[in-house]
Amino acid sequence: MQPLMSAEEGFLSFPEKELATLKNAKVVIQQIPYEYSSSYLMGSDKGPAAMVEASHFVEFYDEEIDCEAYKNFGIATLQPIDFTGKIDADAVEIIANQTRELLNQNKFVVSLGSEHTVTYGFMQAYAEKYPNISVLQIDAHSDLRAAYNGNPYSHASVMHRIHDMGLNLVQVGIRAQCIEESTLIKSSNNIHTWYAHDLWDNDVWIDDCIDKLDDVVYVTIDADGFDPSVAPAVGTAEPGGLSWIQGCKLLRRVAERKKVVGFDIVEIAPRENDILTQFTMAKLCYKFLGYLDINDRI
């Protein structure tokens, strides 16, 4: 396991040092700066550090839930994993091993990632502990290609790997896919997809998609699932995504209705002189933790 960052350096940069230790923190942030298969804009390996840095400017108090939520659970932040010389299966194994170690300590793990491939490593560990877990994916892309450029570990194939594990998958915000992915969705009994155009004029879809999840849920949030007006600095931006309010409504509702056991935020590609995306995703991370806390999920 990677060493800890100090409370000052870590997520939120709060003053209570005792809340940032593995002994006292219920939540552990792991930073996963892995990038190998990105297919458009590079830089997602800089995403985890950018989110941690941006989190230092997120207010501790959340007016929506009327509390400083971090004081209820504490947050320990791990140093980034070093992936030098490790790609594909080797990288996924490293990710799975650290995630497994944290889950064995009964920590609520939040993973700040890079390219979406990393979620495959997380799910290998989670599926061992929670065999009936299902996955809620917020994303612009289906990521259901059997392989991309010949690589089954590509970020464009990560949800196909999770589908291969036999897990129930609910996708929200999809607005870019190939015909192979569309065919798979139509033929599968455990892939449930809500396209972006299904979300435009109502909120009925929120409970409808949550109905398709099993009781235990892992949430993977690709920043490009949000509209570029909300999260522009991503590897492959697509117009017409979720608004901030839609995303928050969905996360609050799933926290109310399901046992969420972990989540990740991935695919941020930070840009010079533009902190909107990493700040927004850092705020979303803390807000989701708050939703989970008030529903006794942490």
Short mmCIF file of C-alpha atoms in Angstrom, two decimals:
data_model
loop_
_atom_site.label_atom_id
_atom_site.label_comp_id
_atom_site.label_asym_id
_atom_site.label_seq_id
_atom_site.Cartn_x
_atom_site.Cartn_y
_atom_site.Cartn_z
CA MET A 1 0.00 0.00 0.00
CA GLN A 2 1.17 3.52 -0.76
CA PRO A 3 2.17 5.77 2.15
CA LEU A 4 -0.21 8.41 3.47
CA MET A 5 -0.24 12.08 2.66
CA SER A 6 -0.54 14.50 5.55
CA ALA A 7 -3.93 16.02 6.42
CA GLU A 8 -2.71 19.31 4.98
CA GLU A 9 -1.57 17.74 1.69
CA GLY A 10 -4.44 15.29 1.32
CA PHE A 11 -8.01 15.56 0.10
CA LEU A 12 -9.77 18.68 1.45
CA SER A 13 -6.68 19.77 3.44
CA PHE A 14 -8.53 19.86 6.75
CA PRO A 15 -6.85 20.85 10.05
CA GLU A 16 -7.67 17.77 12.16
CA LYS A 17 -4.60 15.58 11.67
CA GLU A 18 -6.13 12.68 13.56
CA LEU A 19 -8.93 12.37 10.97
CA ALA A 20 -6.40 11.74 8.19
CA THR A 21 -4.89 8.55 9.65
CA LEU A 22 -5.71 5.01 8.56
CA LYS A 23 -6.60 4.21 12.15
CA ASN A 24 -9.30 6.87 12.40
CA ALA A 25 -10.47 7.55 8.84
CA LYS A 26 -13.40 5.55 7.50
CA VAL A 27 -12.80 6.89 3.98
CA VAL A 28 -9.57 6.33 2.06
CA ILE A 29 -8.76 8.19 -1.14
CA GLN A 30 -6.44 6.32 -3.49
CA GLN A 31 -4.76 8.09 -6.40
CA ILE A 32 -4.39 6.02 -9.57
CA PRO A 33 -2.39 8.00 -12.20
CA TYR A 34 -2.34 5.34 -14.93
CA GLU A 35 -2.42 6.24 -18.61
CA TYR A 36 -1.53 3.99 -21.51
CA SER A 37 -4.48 3.59 -23.89
CA SER A 38 -5.96 7.12 -24.06
CA SER A 39 -7.16 7.61 -27.63
CA TYR A 40 -7.63 11.38 -28.01
CA LEU A 41 -6.35 14.01 -25.56
CA MET A 42 -3.65 12.78 -23.19
CA GLY A 43 -3.04 13.84 -19.60
CA SER A 44 -5.50 11.78 -17.58
CA ASP A 45 -2.62 10.57 -15.41
CA LYS A 46 -2.46 14.12 -14.05
CA GLY A 47 -6.12 13.96 -12.99
CA PRO A 48 -5.80 12.47 -9.49
CA ALA A 49 -3.26 15.01 -8.26
CA ALA A 50 -5.26 17.83 -9.85
CA MET A 51 -8.42 16.76 -8.02
CA VAL A 52 -6.64 16.49 -4.68
CA GLU A 53 -5.11 19.94 -5.14
CA ALA A 54 -8.45 21.44 -6.21
CA SER A 55 -10.16 19.89 -3.19
CA HIS A 56 -8.16 22.23 -0.95
CA PHE A 57 -10.49 24.99 -2.14
CA VAL A 58 -13.77 23.11 -1.62
CA GLU A 59 -15.74 24.39 1.38
CA PHE A 60 -15.97 21.97 4.30
CA TYR A 61 -19.61 22.95 4.91
CA ASP A 62 -22.23 21.72 2.45
CA GLU A 63 -25.38 23.82 2.67
CA GLU A 64 -27.50 21.13 0.98
CA ILE A 65 -26.95 18.63 3.78
CA ASP A 66 -26.19 21.26 6.46
CA CYS A 67 -22.97 19.84 7.89
CA GLU A 68 -19.21 19.57 7.58
CA ALA A 69 -19.44 15.96 6.53
CA TYR A 70 -15.75 15.02 6.67
CA LYS A 71 -15.81 15.36 10.47
CA ASN A 72 -18.20 12.42 10.62
CA PHE A 73 -15.95 9.95 8.81
CA GLY A 74 -12.42 11.30 8.33
CA ILE A 75 -10.45 10.99 5.10
CA ALA A 76 -7.02 9.40 4.66
CA THR A 77 -5.33 10.14 1.33
CA LEU A 78 -2.74 7.77 -0.12
CA GLN A 79 0.22 8.85 -2.21
CA PRO A 80 -0.17 8.10 -5.95
CA ILE A 81 0.74 4.63 -7.20
CA ASP A 82 3.85 4.48 -9.40
CA PHE A 83 3.07 2.59 -12.63
CA THR A 84 6.55 2.82 -14.15
CA GLY A 85 7.01 -0.17 -16.46
CA LYS A 86 3.52 -1.51 -15.76
CA ILE A 87 0.73 -1.61 -18.35
CA ASP A 88 -2.48 -3.50 -19.09
CA ALA A 89 -2.84 -6.66 -16.95
CA ASP A 90 0.12 -5.78 -14.73
CA ALA A 91 -1.28 -2.33 -13.99
CA VAL A 92 -4.76 -3.71 -13.33
CA GLU A 93 -3.28 -6.23 -10.88
CA ILE A 94 -1.48 -3.48 -8.93
CA ILE A 95 -4.74 -1.52 -8.69
CA ALA A 96 -6.74 -4.58 -7.63
CA ASN A 97 -4.19 -5.50 -4.95
CA GLN A 98 -4.21 -2.09 -3.25
CA THR A 99 -8.00 -1.85 -3.46
CA ARG A 100 -8.31 -5.34 -2.00
CA GLU A 101 -6.02 -4.42 0.89
CA LEU A 102 -8.13 -1.37 1.73
CA LEU A 103 -11.40 -3.31 1.52
CA ASN A 104 -9.95 -5.95 3.83
CA GLN A 105 -9.49 -3.14 6.37
CA ASN A 106 -13.19 -2.28 5.93
CA LYS A 107 -12.44 1.14 4.47
CA PHE A 108 -14.80 3.03 2.20
CA VAL A 109 -12.55 3.47 -0.83
CA VAL A 110 -12.77 6.43 -3.18
CA SER A 111 -10.52 6.12 -6.21
CA LEU A 112 -9.37 9.16 -8.17
CA GLY A 113 -8.34 7.87 -11.52
CA SER A 114 -7.02 8.56 -14.90
CA GLU A 115 -8.07 6.55 -17.93
CA HIS A 116 -11.14 4.41 -17.34
CA THR A 117 -9.17 1.16 -17.56
CA VAL A 118 -8.45 1.52 -13.85
CA THR A 119 -12.04 0.67 -12.92
CA TYR A 120 -11.44 -2.92 -14.03
CA GLY A 121 -8.87 -3.25 -11.25
CA PHE A 122 -11.25 -1.79 -8.69
CA MET A 123 -14.03 -4.16 -9.69
CA GLN A 124 -11.84 -7.25 -9.43
CA ALA A 125 -11.39 -6.44 -5.74
CA TYR A 126 -14.99 -5.36 -5.12
CA ALA A 127 -16.52 -8.41 -6.80
CA GLU A 128 -14.54 -10.66 -4.46
CA LYS A 129 -15.99 -8.97 -1.39
CA TYR A 130 -19.45 -8.32 -2.82
CA PRO A 131 -20.30 -11.13 -5.31
CA ASN A 132 -23.71 -9.62 -6.12
CA ILE A 133 -22.46 -6.08 -6.69
CA SER A 134 -23.81 -4.04 -9.60
CA VAL A 135 -22.25 -1.04 -11.32
CA LEU A 136 -23.68 2.41 -12.03
CA GLN A 137 -21.68 4.08 -14.80
CA ILE A 138 -21.97 7.81 -15.53
CA ASP A 139 -20.29 8.32 -18.89
CA ALA A 140 -20.52 9.79 -22.37
CA HIS A 141 -19.22 6.54 -23.87
CA SER A 142 -20.39 2.96 -23.47
CA ASP A 143 -16.81 1.61 -23.18
CA LEU A 144 -18.16 -1.76 -24.31
CA ARG A 145 -15.83 -2.58 -27.21
CA ALA A 146 -14.40 -6.08 -26.98
CA ALA A 147 -11.03 -4.46 -27.68
CA TYR A 148 -9.80 -1.15 -29.05
CA ASN A 149 -6.75 -0.99 -31.30
CA GLY A 150 -6.30 -4.65 -30.45
CA ASN A 151 -6.10 -3.99 -26.70
CA PRO A 152 -8.74 -5.60 -24.46
CA TYR A 153 -7.44 -3.46 -21.58
CA SER A 154 -8.22 -0.22 -23.39
CA HIS A 155 -10.26 2.47 -21.65
CA ALA A 156 -12.79 1.92 -24.45
CA SER A 157 -13.22 -1.72 -23.37
CA VAL A 158 -13.39 -1.45 -19.60
CA MET A 159 -17.14 -2.00 -19.32
CA HIS A 160 -16.91 -5.02 -21.62
CA ARG A 161 -14.43 -6.51 -19.15
CA ILE A 162 -16.87 -5.80 -16.31
CA HIS A 163 -19.70 -7.29 -18.38
CA ASP A 164 -17.50 -10.39 -18.83
CA MET A 165 -17.41 -10.67 -15.02
CA GLY A 166 -21.18 -11.23 -15.10
CA LEU A 167 -21.99 -8.02 -13.22
CA ASN A 168 -25.18 -6.04 -13.67
CA LEU A 169 -24.39 -2.71 -15.38
CA VAL A 170 -26.48 0.46 -15.54
CA GLN A 171 -25.19 3.21 -17.84
CA VAL A 172 -26.33 6.84 -17.69
CA GLY A 173 -25.57 9.72 -20.05
CA ILE A 174 -24.33 7.69 -23.01
CA ARG A 175 -24.10 9.65 -26.26
CA ALA A 176 -21.23 8.09 -28.21
CA GLN A 177 -20.82 4.43 -29.15
CA CYS A 178 -20.07 2.16 -32.08
CA ILE A 179 -22.54 -0.28 -33.61
CA GLU A 180 -20.78 -3.20 -31.90
CA GLU A 181 -21.60 -1.65 -28.53
CA SER A 182 -25.18 -0.92 -29.50
CA THR A 183 -25.65 -4.52 -30.59
CA LEU A 184 -24.25 -5.84 -27.32
CA ILE A 185 -26.56 -3.61 -25.27
CA LYS A 186 -29.61 -4.76 -27.22
CA SER A 187 -28.71 -8.43 -26.81
CA SER A 188 -27.69 -8.39 -23.14
CA ASN A 189 -29.96 -8.94 -20.16
CA ASN A 190 -27.63 -7.23 -17.68
CA ILE A 191 -26.68 -4.01 -19.47
CA HIS A 192 -29.24 -1.23 -19.00
CA THR A 193 -28.48 2.01 -20.84
CA TRP A 194 -30.01 5.45 -20.46
CA TYR A 195 -28.88 7.61 -23.34
CA ALA A 196 -28.34 11.32 -22.86
CA HIS A 197 -31.34 12.14 -25.04
CA ASP A 198 -33.53 10.15 -22.61
CA LEU A 199 -32.68 12.56 -19.78
CA TRP A 200 -33.37 15.97 -21.26
CA ASP A 201 -36.91 16.81 -20.18
CA ASN A 202 -37.70 14.80 -17.04
CA ASP A 203 -36.31 13.22 -13.86
CA VAL A 204 -38.30 9.98 -14.11
CA TRP A 205 -35.20 8.23 -15.41
CA ILE A 206 -33.43 8.62 -12.05
CA ASP A 207 -35.56 6.11 -10.16
CA ASP A 208 -36.04 4.00 -13.28
CA CYS A 209 -32.32 3.40 -13.67
CA ILE A 210 -31.78 2.85 -9.93
CA ASP A 211 -34.53 0.21 -10.05
CA LYS A 212 -32.28 -1.82 -12.37
CA LEU A 213 -29.42 -1.91 -9.85
CA ASP A 214 -28.96 -4.65 -7.27
CA ASP A 215 -28.87 -3.76 -3.58
CA VAL A 216 -25.07 -3.37 -3.44
CA VAL A 217 -23.70 -0.78 -5.87
CA TYR A 218 -20.36 0.55 -7.08
CA VAL A 219 -20.45 3.89 -8.92
CA THR A 220 -17.95 4.82 -11.61
CA ILE A 221 -18.03 8.45 -12.72
CA ASP A 222 -16.32 9.37 -15.96
CA ALA A 223 -16.08 13.16 -15.95
CA ASP A 224 -17.12 13.25 -19.62
CA GLY A 225 -20.53 11.96 -18.57
CA PHE A 226 -21.18 15.56 -17.60
CA ASP A 227 -21.73 18.23 -20.21
CA PRO A 228 -18.55 20.04 -21.33
CA SER A 229 -19.98 23.22 -19.80
CA VAL A 230 -19.55 21.44 -16.45
CA ALA A 231 -16.41 19.38 -17.12
CA PRO A 232 -14.53 20.53 -20.24
CA ALA A 233 -11.06 19.14 -19.45
CA VAL A 234 -11.54 15.48 -20.32
CA GLY A 235 -9.91 13.06 -22.73
CA THR A 236 -12.84 12.85 -25.15
CA ALA A 237 -15.51 15.50 -24.62
CA GLU A 238 -19.02 15.02 -26.01
CA PRO A 239 -21.79 17.66 -26.09
CA GLY A 240 -25.15 17.08 -24.44
CA GLY A 241 -24.14 15.52 -21.13
CA LEU A 242 -25.53 15.64 -17.60
CA SER A 243 -25.89 18.97 -15.87
CA TRP A 244 -24.46 19.48 -12.39
CA ILE A 245 -27.97 19.35 -10.91
CA GLN A 246 -28.87 16.14 -12.75
CA GLY A 247 -25.69 14.46 -11.57
CA CYS A 248 -26.24 15.50 -7.97
CA LYS A 249 -29.88 14.35 -8.03
CA LEU A 250 -28.83 10.94 -9.33
CA LEU A 251 -26.05 10.48 -6.77
CA ARG A 252 -28.22 11.63 -3.87
CA ARG A 253 -31.00 9.27 -4.88
CA VAL A 254 -28.74 6.23 -5.31
CA ALA A 255 -27.22 7.00 -1.89
CA GLU A 256 -30.73 6.98 -0.42
CA ARG A 257 -31.91 3.80 -2.09
CA LYS A 258 -28.88 1.51 -2.41
CA LYS A 259 -25.89 0.32 -0.40
CA VAL A 260 -23.13 2.14 -2.25
CA VAL A 261 -19.81 0.54 -1.23
CA GLY A 262 -17.36 2.63 -3.25
CA PHE A 263 -16.90 4.93 -6.21
CA ASP A 264 -14.35 6.37 -8.57
CA ILE A 265 -13.95 9.54 -10.63
CA VAL A 266 -11.89 9.17 -13.81
CA GLU A 267 -10.87 10.62 -17.19
CA ILE A 268 -9.97 14.18 -16.18
CA ALA A 269 -7.21 15.57 -18.40
CA PRO A 270 -6.20 18.86 -16.71
CA ARG A 271 -5.51 21.89 -18.89
CA GLU A 272 -3.23 24.82 -18.17
CA ASN A 273 -4.96 27.84 -16.63
CA ASP A 274 -8.31 26.02 -16.37
CA ILE A 275 -9.24 24.47 -13.04
CA LEU A 276 -13.00 24.12 -13.60
CA THR A 277 -13.05 20.38 -14.23
CA GLN A 278 -10.84 19.23 -11.38
CA PHE A 279 -12.55 21.59 -8.94
CA THR A 280 -16.02 20.47 -10.04
CA MET A 281 -15.11 16.79 -9.74
CA ALA A 282 -13.42 17.33 -6.35
CA LYS A 283 -16.58 19.06 -5.14
CA LEU A 284 -18.70 16.24 -6.57
CA CYS A 285 -16.55 13.71 -4.73
CA TYR A 286 -17.08 15.45 -1.40
CA LYS A 287 -20.78 16.03 -2.07
CA PHE A 288 -21.31 12.34 -2.86
CA LEU A 289 -19.53 11.40 0.36
CA GLY A 290 -21.90 13.74 2.17
CA TYR A 291 -24.94 12.12 0.58
CA LEU A 292 -23.64 8.70 1.58
CA ASP A 293 -22.90 9.83 5.13
CA ILE A 294 -26.37 11.20 5.83
CA ASN A 295 -27.79 7.88 4.64
CA ASP A 296 -25.47 5.85 6.90
CA ARG A 297 -23.60 4.30 3.96
CA ILE A 298 -20.11 5.04 5.33
#
